[in-house]
mmCIF file with all atom_site columns, C-alpha atoms in Angstrom:
data_model
loop_
_atom_site.group_PDB
_atom_site.id
_atom_site.type_symbol
_atom_site.label_atom_id
_atom_site.label_alt_id
_atom_site.label_comp_id
_atom_site.label_asym_id
_atom_site.label_entity_id
_atom_site.label_seq_id
_atom_site.pdbx_PDB_ins_code
_atom_site.Cartn_x
_atom_site.Cartn_y
_atom_site.Cartn_z
_atom_site.occupancy
_atom_site.B_iso_or_equiv
_atom_site.pdbx_formal_charge
_atom_site.auth_seq_id
_atom_site.auth_comp_id
_atom_site.auth_asym_id
_atom_site.auth_atom_id
_atom_site.pdbx_PDB_model_num
ATOM 1   C CA . GLN L 1 1   ? 27.472 40.721  -2.261  1.00 45.00 ? 1369 GLN L CA 1
ATOM 2   C CA . LEU L 1 2   ? 25.908 42.188  -5.363  1.00 46.00 ? 1370 LEU L CA 1
ATOM 3   C CA . ILE L 1 3   ? 24.379 39.918  -8.013  1.00 48.00 ? 1371 ILE L CA 1
ATOM 4   C CA . GLY L 1 4   ? 22.890 41.979  -10.803 1.00 57.00 ? 1372 GLY L CA 1
ATOM 5   C CA . ARG L 1 5   ? 20.647 44.477  -9.063  1.00 59.00 ? 1373 ARG L CA 1
ATOM 6   C CA . LYS L 1 6   ? 19.793 42.302  -6.086  1.00 58.00 ? 1374 LYS L CA 1
ATOM 7   C CA . THR L 1 7   ? 21.764 42.519  -2.869  1.00 60.00 ? 1375 THR L CA 1
ATOM 8   C CA . TRP L 1 8   ? 21.853 39.423  -0.704  1.00 56.00 ? 1376 TRP L CA 1
ATOM 9   C CA . PRO L 1 9   ? 22.365 39.737  3.069   1.00 61.00 ? 1377 PRO L CA 1
ATOM 10  C CA . ASP L 1 10  ? 25.375 38.101  4.667   1.00 59.00 ? 1378 ASP L CA 1
ATOM 11  C CA . SER L 1 11  ? 23.019 35.734  6.468   1.00 55.00 ? 1379 SER L CA 1
ATOM 12  C CA . ALA L 1 12  ? 22.178 34.130  3.109   1.00 56.00 ? 1380 ALA L CA 1
ATOM 13  C CA . ALA L 1 13  ? 25.789 33.129  2.483   1.00 58.00 ? 1381 ALA L CA 1
ATOM 14  C CA . PHE L 1 14  ? 26.817 29.518  2.840   1.00 55.00 ? 1382 PHE L CA 1
ATOM 15  C CA . PRO L 1 15  ? 28.596 28.682  6.094   1.00 56.00 ? 1383 PRO L CA 1
ATOM 16  C CA . GLU L 1 16  ? 32.324 28.176  5.840   1.00 56.00 ? 1384 GLU L CA 1
ATOM 17  C CA . VAL L 1 17  ? 33.269 24.581  5.119   1.00 53.00 ? 1385 VAL L CA 1
ATOM 18  C CA . ARG L 1 18  ? 36.759 23.175  4.859   1.00 54.00 ? 1386 ARG L CA 1
ATOM 19  C CA . GLY L 1 19  ? 38.061 20.471  2.573   1.00 57.00 ? 1387 GLY L CA 1
ATOM 20  C CA . LEU L 1 20  ? 36.045 17.344  1.920   1.00 58.00 ? 1388 LEU L CA 1
ATOM 21  C CA . ARG L 1 21  ? 33.606 17.844  4.775   1.00 58.00 ? 1389 ARG L CA 1
ATOM 22  C CA . GLY L 1 22  ? 31.408 20.262  2.834   1.00 59.00 ? 1390 GLY L CA 1
ATOM 23  C CA . PRO L 1 23  ? 30.684 18.066  -0.202  1.00 64.00 ? 1391 PRO L CA 1
ATOM 24  C CA . LEU L 1 24  ? 30.277 14.930  1.926   1.00 61.00 ? 1392 LEU L CA 1
ATOM 25  C CA . SER L 1 25  ? 27.745 16.628  4.177   1.00 62.00 ? 1393 SER L CA 1
ATOM 26  C CA . CYS L 1 26  ? 25.423 17.007  1.175   1.00 74.00 ? 1394 CYS L CA 1
ATOM 27  C CA . LEU L 1 27  ? 25.418 13.346  0.178   1.00 76.00 ? 1395 LEU L CA 1
ATOM 28  C CA . SER L 1 28  ? 22.698 12.203  2.569   1.00 74.00 ? 1396 SER L CA 1
ATOM 29  C CA . GLU L 1 29  ? 20.224 14.737  1.230   1.00 77.00 ? 1397 GLU L CA 1
ATOM 30  C CA . ALA L 1 30  ? 21.186 13.984  -2.362  1.00 80.00 ? 1398 ALA L CA 1
ATOM 31  C CA . ARG L 1 31  ? 20.757 10.252  -1.837  1.00 82.00 ? 1399 ARG L CA 1
ATOM 32  C CA . TYR L 1 32  ? 17.423 10.790  -0.169  1.00 80.00 ? 1400 TYR L CA 1
ATOM 33  C CA . GLY L 1 33  ? 16.244 12.865  -3.131  1.00 86.00 ? 1401 GLY L CA 1
ATOM 34  C CA . ILE L 1 34  ? 17.189 10.146  -5.601  1.00 90.00 ? 1402 ILE L CA 1
ATOM 35  C CA . VAL L 1 35  ? 14.895 7.696   -3.812  1.00 91.00 ? 1403 VAL L CA 1
ATOM 36  C CA . TRP L 1 36  ? 11.837 9.622   -4.954  1.00 91.00 ? 1404 TRP L CA 1
ATOM 37  C CA . GLY L 1 37  ? 13.008 9.635   -8.552  1.00 92.00 ? 1405 GLY L CA 1
ATOM 38  C CA . ALA L 1 38  ? 13.398 5.871   -8.318  1.00 93.00 ? 1406 ALA L CA 1
ATOM 39  C CA . MET L 1 39  ? 9.954  5.566   -6.742  1.00 94.00 ? 1407 MET L CA 1
ATOM 40  C CA . GLY L 1 40  ? 8.477  7.640   -9.555  1.00 94.00 ? 1408 GLY L CA 1
ATOM 41  C CA . ALA L 1 41  ? 9.899  5.285   -12.178 1.00 95.00 ? 1409 ALA L CA 1
ATOM 42  C CA . ALA L 1 42  ? 8.688  2.265   -10.212 1.00 96.00 ? 1410 ALA L CA 1
ATOM 43  C CA . ARG L 1 43  ? 5.186  3.617   -9.675  1.00 96.00 ? 1411 ARG L CA 1
ATOM 44  C CA . SER L 1 44  ? 4.845  4.594   -13.336 1.00 96.00 ? 1412 SER L CA 1
ATOM 45  C CA . SER L 1 45  ? 5.938  1.101   -14.365 1.00 96.00 ? 1413 SER L CA 1
ATOM 46  C CA . LEU L 1 46  ? 3.406  -0.482  -12.021 1.00 97.00 ? 1414 LEU L CA 1
ATOM 47  C CA . GLU L 1 47  ? 0.579  1.650   -13.375 1.00 96.00 ? 1415 GLU L CA 1
ATOM 48  C CA . ALA L 1 48  ? 1.599  0.924   -16.966 1.00 96.00 ? 1416 ALA L CA 1
ATOM 49  C CA . ALA L 1 49  ? 1.740  -2.813  -16.245 1.00 96.00 ? 1417 ALA L CA 1
ATOM 50  C CA . ILE L 1 50  ? -1.699 -2.759  -14.593 1.00 96.00 ? 1418 ILE L CA 1
ATOM 51  C CA . ASP L 1 51  ? -3.229 -0.908  -17.540 1.00 95.00 ? 1419 ASP L CA 1
ATOM 52  C CA . TYR L 1 52  ? -1.606 -3.285  -20.010 1.00 93.00 ? 1420 TYR L CA 1
ATOM 53  C CA . SER L 1 53  ? -2.785 -6.347  -18.071 1.00 94.00 ? 1421 SER L CA 1
ATOM 54  C CA . LYS L 1 54  ? -6.352 -5.094  -18.366 1.00 93.00 ? 1422 LYS L CA 1
ATOM 55  C CA . GLU L 1 55  ? -6.092 -4.770  -22.156 1.00 90.00 ? 1423 GLU L CA 1
ATOM 56  C CA . ARG L 1 56  ? -3.898 -7.664  -23.277 1.00 90.00 ? 1424 ARG L CA 1
ATOM 57  C CA . GLU L 1 57  ? -5.650 -10.981 -23.867 1.00 84.00 ? 1425 GLU L CA 1
ATOM 58  C CA . GLN L 1 58  ? -4.224 -14.479 -24.059 1.00 89.00 ? 1426 GLN L CA 1
ATOM 59  C CA . PHE L 1 59  ? -6.163 -17.754 -24.293 1.00 92.00 ? 1427 PHE L CA 1
ATOM 60  C CA . GLY L 1 60  ? -9.435 -15.862 -24.127 1.00 89.00 ? 1428 GLY L CA 1
ATOM 61  C CA . LYS L 1 61  ? -8.602 -14.045 -20.875 1.00 91.00 ? 1429 LYS L CA 1
ATOM 62  C CA . LYS L 1 62  ? -7.201 -10.724 -19.815 1.00 92.00 ? 1430 LYS L CA 1
ATOM 63  C CA . ILE L 1 63  ? -3.661 -11.446 -18.639 1.00 88.00 ? 1431 ILE L CA 1
ATOM 64  C CA . ARG L 1 64  ? -4.401 -9.913  -15.239 1.00 91.00 ? 1432 ARG L CA 1
ATOM 65  C CA . GLU L 1 65  ? -6.482 -13.026 -14.562 1.00 88.00 ? 1433 GLU L CA 1
ATOM 66  C CA . PHE L 1 66  ? -3.391 -15.231 -14.653 1.00 91.00 ? 1434 PHE L CA 1
ATOM 67  C CA . GLU L 1 67  ? -1.636 -15.663 -11.331 1.00 89.00 ? 1435 GLU L CA 1
ATOM 68  C CA . GLY L 1 68  ? 1.760  -15.385 -13.004 1.00 91.00 ? 1436 GLY L CA 1
ATOM 69  C CA . VAL L 1 69  ? 0.887  -11.791 -13.867 1.00 93.00 ? 1437 VAL L CA 1
ATOM 70  C CA . SER L 1 70  ? -1.251 -10.816 -10.878 1.00 94.00 ? 1438 SER L CA 1
ATOM 71  C CA . PHE L 1 71  ? 1.350  -12.093 -8.391  1.00 95.00 ? 1439 PHE L CA 1
ATOM 72  C CA . LYS L 1 72  ? 4.008  -10.000 -10.136 1.00 95.00 ? 1440 LYS L CA 1
ATOM 73  C CA . ILE L 1 73  ? 1.808  -6.940  -9.783  1.00 96.00 ? 1441 ILE L CA 1
ATOM 74  C CA . ALA L 1 74  ? 1.270  -7.687  -6.083  1.00 96.00 ? 1442 ALA L CA 1
ATOM 75  C CA . ARG L 1 75  ? 5.026  -8.013  -5.537  1.00 96.00 ? 1443 ARG L CA 1
ATOM 76  C CA . MET L 1 76  ? 5.670  -4.780  -7.409  1.00 96.00 ? 1444 MET L CA 1
ATOM 77  C CA . ALA L 1 77  ? 3.191  -2.884  -5.242  1.00 96.00 ? 1445 ALA L CA 1
ATOM 78  C CA . ALA L 1 78  ? 4.667  -4.348  -2.049  1.00 96.00 ? 1446 ALA L CA 1
ATOM 79  C CA . ARG L 1 79  ? 8.231  -3.410  -3.035  1.00 95.00 ? 1447 ARG L CA 1
ATOM 80  C CA . ILE L 1 80  ? 7.221  0.161   -3.808  1.00 95.00 ? 1448 ILE L CA 1
ATOM 81  C CA . GLU L 1 81  ? 5.318  0.626   -0.552  1.00 95.00 ? 1449 GLU L CA 1
ATOM 82  C CA . SER L 1 82  ? 8.062  -0.827  1.645   1.00 94.00 ? 1450 SER L CA 1
ATOM 83  C CA . ALA L 1 83  ? 10.735 1.364   0.023   1.00 94.00 ? 1451 ALA L CA 1
ATOM 84  C CA . ARG L 1 84  ? 8.500  4.429   0.340   1.00 94.00 ? 1452 ARG L CA 1
ATOM 85  C CA . LEU L 1 85  ? 8.037  3.901   4.074   1.00 94.00 ? 1453 LEU L CA 1
ATOM 86  C CA . VAL L 1 86  ? 11.796 3.613   4.630   1.00 92.00 ? 1454 VAL L CA 1
ATOM 87  C CA . ALA L 1 87  ? 12.292 6.868   2.701   1.00 93.00 ? 1455 ALA L CA 1
ATOM 88  C CA . LEU L 1 88  ? 9.663  8.578   4.832   1.00 94.00 ? 1456 LEU L CA 1
ATOM 89  C CA . LYS L 1 89  ? 11.522 7.540   7.980   1.00 93.00 ? 1457 LYS L CA 1
ATOM 90  C CA . ALA L 1 90  ? 14.689 9.198   6.628   1.00 91.00 ? 1458 ALA L CA 1
ATOM 91  C CA . ALA L 1 91  ? 12.653 12.332  5.904   1.00 89.00 ? 1459 ALA L CA 1
ATOM 92  C CA . TRP L 1 92  ? 11.229 12.352  9.424   1.00 92.00 ? 1460 TRP L CA 1
ATOM 93  C CA . LEU L 1 93  ? 14.695 12.078  10.981  1.00 90.00 ? 1461 LEU L CA 1
ATOM 94  C CA . LYS L 1 94  ? 15.937 14.955  8.839   1.00 87.00 ? 1462 LYS L CA 1
ATOM 95  C CA . ASP L 1 95  ? 12.955 17.111  9.841   1.00 88.00 ? 1463 ASP L CA 1
ATOM 96  C CA . GLN L 1 96  ? 13.707 16.350  13.501  1.00 89.00 ? 1464 GLN L CA 1
ATOM 97  C CA . GLY L 1 97  ? 17.299 17.526  13.046  1.00 85.00 ? 1465 GLY L CA 1
ATOM 98  C CA . GLN L 1 98  ? 18.652 14.060  13.790  1.00 87.00 ? 1466 GLN L CA 1
ATOM 99  C CA . PRO L 1 99  ? 21.458 12.249  11.932  1.00 83.00 ? 1467 PRO L CA 1
ATOM 100 C CA . PHE L 1 100 ? 20.008 10.306  9.024   1.00 84.00 ? 1468 PHE L CA 1
ATOM 101 C CA . SER L 1 101 ? 23.011 9.198   6.993   1.00 86.00 ? 1469 SER L CA 1
ATOM 102 C CA . LYS L 1 102 ? 22.346 5.502   7.562   1.00 88.00 ? 1470 LYS L CA 1
ATOM 103 C CA . GLU L 1 103 ? 18.620 5.830   6.893   1.00 90.00 ? 1471 GLU L CA 1
ATOM 104 C CA . ALA L 1 104 ? 19.280 7.820   3.703   1.00 91.00 ? 1472 ALA L CA 1
ATOM 105 C CA . SER L 1 105 ? 21.615 5.093   2.475   1.00 92.00 ? 1473 SER L CA 1
ATOM 106 C CA . ILE L 1 106 ? 19.108 2.372   3.380   1.00 93.00 ? 1474 ILE L CA 1
ATOM 107 C CA . ALA L 1 107 ? 16.379 4.288   1.573   1.00 94.00 ? 1475 ALA L CA 1
ATOM 108 C CA . LYS L 1 108 ? 18.517 4.738   -1.544  1.00 94.00 ? 1476 LYS L CA 1
ATOM 109 C CA . LEU L 1 109 ? 19.644 1.113   -1.523  1.00 94.00 ? 1477 LEU L CA 1
ATOM 110 C CA . LEU L 1 110 ? 16.152 -0.324  -1.097  1.00 95.00 ? 1478 LEU L CA 1
ATOM 111 C CA . GLY L 1 111 ? 14.459 2.278   -3.275  1.00 94.00 ? 1479 GLY L CA 1
ATOM 112 C CA . SER L 1 112 ? 16.798 1.987   -6.241  1.00 95.00 ? 1480 SER L CA 1
ATOM 113 C CA . GLU L 1 113 ? 16.890 -1.815  -6.153  1.00 95.00 ? 1481 GLU L CA 1
ATOM 114 C CA . ALA L 1 114 ? 13.101 -1.959  -5.791  1.00 96.00 ? 1482 ALA L CA 1
ATOM 115 C CA . ALA L 1 115 ? 12.735 0.363   -8.768  1.00 96.00 ? 1483 ALA L CA 1
ATOM 116 C CA . VAL L 1 116 ? 14.983 -1.830  -10.914 1.00 96.00 ? 1484 VAL L CA 1
ATOM 117 C CA . ASP L 1 117 ? 13.072 -4.978  -9.909  1.00 96.00 ? 1485 ASP L CA 1
ATOM 118 C CA . VAL L 1 118 ? 9.679  -3.353  -10.471 1.00 97.00 ? 1486 VAL L CA 1
ATOM 119 C CA . THR L 1 119 ? 10.531 -1.924  -13.886 1.00 97.00 ? 1487 THR L CA 1
ATOM 120 C CA . ARG L 1 120 ? 12.048 -5.250  -14.933 1.00 96.00 ? 1488 ARG L CA 1
ATOM 121 C CA . ASP L 1 121 ? 8.864  -7.058  -13.882 1.00 96.00 ? 1489 ASP L CA 1
ATOM 122 C CA . ALA L 1 122 ? 6.858  -4.523  -15.849 1.00 96.00 ? 1490 ALA L CA 1
ATOM 123 C CA . ILE L 1 123 ? 8.861  -5.347  -18.968 1.00 96.00 ? 1491 ILE L CA 1
ATOM 124 C CA . GLN L 1 124 ? 8.202  -9.029  -18.296 1.00 95.00 ? 1492 GLN L CA 1
ATOM 125 C CA . ILE L 1 125 ? 4.449  -8.385  -18.135 1.00 95.00 ? 1493 ILE L CA 1
ATOM 126 C CA . PHE L 1 126 ? 4.605  -6.477  -21.403 1.00 94.00 ? 1494 PHE L CA 1
ATOM 127 C CA . GLY L 1 127 ? 6.507  -9.328  -23.017 1.00 93.00 ? 1495 GLY L CA 1
ATOM 128 C CA . GLY L 1 128 ? 8.073  -8.431  -26.357 1.00 91.00 ? 1496 GLY L CA 1
ATOM 129 C CA . ASN L 1 129 ? 6.263  -5.101  -26.321 1.00 91.00 ? 1497 ASN L CA 1
ATOM 130 C CA . GLY L 1 130 ? 8.333  -4.156  -23.287 1.00 91.00 ? 1498 GLY L CA 1
ATOM 131 C CA . TYR L 1 131 ? 11.315 -3.623  -25.587 1.00 89.00 ? 1499 TYR L CA 1
ATOM 132 C CA . SER L 1 132 ? 9.377  -1.371  -27.910 1.00 90.00 ? 1500 SER L CA 1
ATOM 133 C CA . ARG L 1 133 ? 9.627  2.381   -27.610 1.00 91.00 ? 1501 ARG L CA 1
ATOM 134 C CA . GLU L 1 134 ? 5.908  2.515   -28.276 1.00 91.00 ? 1502 GLU L CA 1
ATOM 135 C CA . TYR L 1 135 ? 5.533  1.665   -24.584 1.00 92.00 ? 1503 TYR L CA 1
ATOM 136 C CA . PRO L 1 136 ? 7.148  3.520   -21.648 1.00 92.00 ? 1504 PRO L CA 1
ATOM 137 C CA . VAL L 1 137 ? 8.559  0.644   -19.623 1.00 95.00 ? 1505 VAL L CA 1
ATOM 138 C CA . GLU L 1 138 ? 11.860 0.272   -21.506 1.00 94.00 ? 1506 GLU L CA 1
ATOM 139 C CA . ARG L 1 139 ? 12.692 3.901   -20.734 1.00 94.00 ? 1507 ARG L CA 1
ATOM 140 C CA . LEU L 1 140 ? 11.524 3.578   -17.154 1.00 96.00 ? 1508 LEU L CA 1
ATOM 141 C CA . TYR L 1 141 ? 13.846 0.625   -16.674 1.00 96.00 ? 1509 TYR L CA 1
ATOM 142 C CA . ARG L 1 142 ? 16.801 2.737   -17.784 1.00 95.00 ? 1510 ARG L CA 1
ATOM 143 C CA . ASP L 1 143 ? 15.642 5.576   -15.534 1.00 94.00 ? 1511 ASP L CA 1
ATOM 144 C CA . ALA L 1 144 ? 15.505 3.167   -12.596 1.00 95.00 ? 1512 ALA L CA 1
ATOM 145 C CA . LYS L 1 145 ? 18.831 1.484   -13.280 1.00 95.00 ? 1513 LYS L CA 1
ATOM 146 C CA . VAL L 1 146 ? 20.829 4.695   -13.107 1.00 94.00 ? 1514 VAL L CA 1
ATOM 147 C CA . THR L 1 147 ? 19.599 5.310   -9.548  1.00 93.00 ? 1515 THR L CA 1
ATOM 148 C CA . GLU L 1 148 ? 21.716 2.324   -8.462  1.00 93.00 ? 1516 GLU L CA 1
ATOM 149 C CA . ILE L 1 149 ? 24.778 4.141   -9.793  1.00 92.00 ? 1517 ILE L CA 1
ATOM 150 C CA . TYR L 1 150 ? 24.879 7.882   -9.190  1.00 87.00 ? 1518 TYR L CA 1
ATOM 151 C CA . GLU L 1 151 ? 25.291 9.599   -5.801  1.00 84.00 ? 1519 GLU L CA 1
ATOM 152 C CA . GLY L 1 152 ? 26.916 6.412   -4.553  1.00 84.00 ? 1520 GLY L CA 1
ATOM 153 C CA . THR L 1 153 ? 26.422 2.958   -6.005  1.00 90.00 ? 1521 THR L CA 1
ATOM 154 C CA . SER L 1 154 ? 24.499 0.259   -4.173  1.00 91.00 ? 1522 SER L CA 1
ATOM 155 C CA . GLU L 1 155 ? 27.850 -1.128  -3.043  1.00 92.00 ? 1523 GLU L CA 1
ATOM 156 C CA . ILE L 1 156 ? 28.734 2.224   -1.466  1.00 90.00 ? 1524 ILE L CA 1
ATOM 157 C CA . GLN L 1 157 ? 25.361 2.338   0.309   1.00 91.00 ? 1525 GLN L CA 1
ATOM 158 C CA . ARG L 1 158 ? 26.058 -1.091  1.798   1.00 92.00 ? 1526 ARG L CA 1
ATOM 159 C CA . LEU L 1 159 ? 29.437 0.204   2.950   1.00 90.00 ? 1527 LEU L CA 1
ATOM 160 C CA . VAL L 1 160 ? 27.857 3.241   4.620   1.00 87.00 ? 1528 VAL L CA 1
ATOM 161 C CA . ILE L 1 161 ? 25.225 1.089   6.335   1.00 89.00 ? 1529 ILE L CA 1
ATOM 162 C CA . ALA L 1 162 ? 27.776 -1.484  7.493   1.00 91.00 ? 1530 ALA L CA 1
ATOM 163 C CA . ARG L 1 163 ? 30.097 1.174   8.908   1.00 87.00 ? 1531 ARG L CA 1
ATOM 164 C CA . ASN L 1 164 ? 27.237 2.804   10.777  1.00 84.00 ? 1532 ASN L CA 1
ATOM 165 C CA . GLU L 1 165 ? 26.145 -0.528  12.228  1.00 86.00 ? 1533 GLU L CA 1
ATOM 166 C CA . THR L 1 166 ? 29.647 -1.623  13.215  1.00 86.00 ? 1534 THR L CA 1
ATOM 167 C CA . GLY L 1 167 ? 30.723 1.752   14.587  1.00 78.00 ? 1535 GLY L CA 1
ATOM 168 C CA . LEU L 1 168 ? 33.243 2.661   11.906  1.00 73.00 ? 1536 LEU L CA 1
ATOM 169 C CA . LEU L 1 169 ? 31.339 5.656   10.647  1.00 59.00 ? 1537 LEU L CA 1
ATOM 170 C CA . VAL L 1 170 ? 31.875 7.468   7.376   1.00 47.00 ? 1538 VAL L CA 1
ATOM 171 C CA . PRO L 1 171 ? 32.221 11.273  7.109   1.00 47.00 ? 1539 PRO L CA 1
ATOM 172 C CA . THR L 1 172 ? 28.805 12.935  6.862   1.00 45.00 ? 1540 THR L CA 1
ATOM 173 C CA . GLY L 1 173 ? 29.482 16.073  8.874   1.00 43.00 ? 1541 GLY L CA 1
ATOM 174 C CA . GLY L 1 174 ? 31.527 16.358  12.073  1.00 41.00 ? 1542 GLY L CA 1
ATOM 175 C CA . THR L 1 175 ? 35.231 15.922  12.792  1.00 42.00 ? 1543 THR L CA 1
ATOM 176 C CA . TRP L 1 176 ? 37.828 13.207  12.405  1.00 41.00 ? 1544 TRP L CA 1
ATOM 177 C CA . ARG L 1 177 ? 39.638 12.026  15.499  1.00 42.00 ? 1545 ARG L CA 1
ATOM 178 C CA . THR L 1 178 ? 42.148 9.330   16.291  1.00 37.00 ? 1546 THR L CA 1
ATOM 179 C CA . GLU L 1 179 ? 40.530 6.125   17.592  1.00 41.00 ? 1547 GLU L CA 1
ATOM 180 C CA . ALA L 1 180 ? 40.384 6.306   21.398  1.00 41.00 ? 1548 ALA L CA 1
ATOM 181 C CA . VAL L 1 181 ? 41.961 3.234   23.006  1.00 40.00 ? 1549 VAL L CA 1
ATOM 182 C CA . PRO L 1 182 ? 43.166 2.449   26.551  1.00 44.00 ? 1550 PRO L CA 1
ATOM 183 C CA . THR L 1 183 ? 46.747 3.548   27.174  1.00 43.00 ? 1551 THR L CA 1
ATOM 184 C CA . SER L 1 184 ? 47.705 -0.066  27.829  1.00 48.00 ? 1552 SER L CA 1
ATOM 185 C CA . GLU L 1 185 ? 46.841 -0.981  24.243  1.00 47.00 ? 1553 GLU L CA 1
ATOM 186 C CA . PRO L 1 186 ? 48.624 0.150   21.080  1.00 51.00 ? 1554 PRO L CA 1
ATOM 187 C CA . ILE L 1 187 ? 46.786 2.623   18.865  1.00 46.00 ? 1555 ILE L CA 1
ATOM 188 C CA . PRO L 1 188 ? 45.331 0.745   15.856  1.00 50.00 ? 1556 PRO L CA 1
ATOM 189 C CA . THR L 1 189 ? 47.168 1.548   12.652  1.00 50.00 ? 1557 THR L CA 1
ATOM 190 C CA . ARG L 1 190 ? 46.665 1.002   8.982   1.00 50.00 ? 1558 ARG L CA 1
ATOM 191 C CA . THR L 1 191 ? 49.339 0.555   6.340   1.00 50.00 ? 1559 THR L CA 1
ATOM 192 C CA . THR L 1 192 ? 49.403 3.127   3.570   1.00 47.00 ? 1560 THR L CA 1
ATOM 193 C CA . ARG L 1 193 ? 51.925 4.235   0.975   1.00 49.00 ? 1561 ARG L CA 1
ATOM 194 C CA . GLU L 1 194 ? 53.425 7.661   0.559   1.00 47.00 ? 1562 GLU L CA 1
ATOM 195 C CA . ASN L 1 195 ? 54.459 9.200   -2.749  1.00 48.00 ? 1563 ASN L CA 1
ATOM 196 C CA . ASP L 1 196 ? 57.783 7.378   -2.709  1.00 51.00 ? 1564 ASP L CA 1
ATOM 197 C CA . GLY L 1 197 ? 55.954 4.058   -2.610  1.00 55.00 ? 1565 GLY L CA 1
ATOM 198 C CA . GLY L 1 198 ? 57.206 2.987   0.806   1.00 56.00 ? 1566 GLY L CA 1
ATOM 199 C CA . PRO L 1 199 ? 54.777 1.511   3.353   1.00 54.00 ? 1567 PRO L CA 1
ATOM 200 C CA . VAL L 1 200 ? 53.947 3.747   6.323   1.00 49.00 ? 1568 VAL L CA 1
ATOM 201 C CA . GLU L 1 201 ? 51.971 2.900   9.473   1.00 51.00 ? 1569 GLU L CA 1
ATOM 202 C CA . LYS L 1 202 ? 49.380 5.579   10.300  1.00 48.00 ? 1570 LYS L CA 1
ATOM 203 C CA . PRO L 1 203 ? 46.879 5.849   13.187  1.00 47.00 ? 1571 PRO L CA 1
ATOM 204 C CA . LEU L 1 204 ? 43.441 4.491   12.421  1.00 46.00 ? 1572 LEU L CA 1
ATOM 205 C CA . LEU L 1 205 ? 41.003 7.392   12.267  1.00 45.00 ? 1573 LEU L CA 1
ATOM 206 C CA . ARG L 1 206 ? 37.478 7.438   13.571  1.00 46.00 ? 1574 ARG L CA 1
ATOM 207 C CA . PHE L 1 207 ? 34.735 9.865   12.671  1.00 41.00 ? 1575 PHE L CA 1
ATOM 208 C CA . ASP L 1 208 ? 32.554 11.706  15.178  1.00 43.00 ? 1576 ASP L CA 1
ATOM 209 C CA . ALA L 1 209 ? 29.249 12.263  13.401  1.00 43.00 ? 1577 ALA L CA 1
ATOM 210 C CA . GLY L 1 210 ? 27.822 15.661  14.088  1.00 43.00 ? 1578 GLY L CA 1
ATOM 211 C CA . LYS L 1 211 ? 24.657 17.386  13.019  1.00 40.00 ? 1579 LYS L CA 1
ATOM 212 C CA . VAL L 1 212 ? 24.978 18.655  9.472   1.00 38.00 ? 1580 VAL L CA 1
ATOM 213 C CA . GLY L 1 213 ? 23.913 22.242  9.293   1.00 33.00 ? 1581 GLY L CA 1
#
């Protein structure tokens, strides 16, 4: 395999993957990575809000002295820290070579939603200035909001978490198999439609999660 003047050994090639399994096996890592982007937007918003609360005065006081502002800042800090710890657990599982699909989805769900809440609270602290491009929080809010959308929306993360908890796993590496049931019971089926539009009963499939290499 020659690329320019550099020759790469065969051991550097990607392992063979078939069909949808390859792309899906990358989603957990991608979702985990997005968490830290969301946390960056949230942390920047918190720091900007703290700095602004130290400068802005109302009724002869710095606005940080009002509980309505200081309690928001406390909540923002708590949301960031809790989401960060969940993300670190997903990282630890990955480093241990253990499945972490559910934890990655939990981290993305909590991290992205925390980032949206934190950046929105920052805009609230800034008041009308929060809409101005002279301050960073309006951009940070947009940066946070998109993390609820790409690499699987928050609704998809809830689906992944629910299927992991209930046993109906989603494909994240491994093989599909037909649901194992006692011979005395009928195999569960689901109704689908073929190209001709007619309903067809097919076996319900189950996924055996394997280690993603």
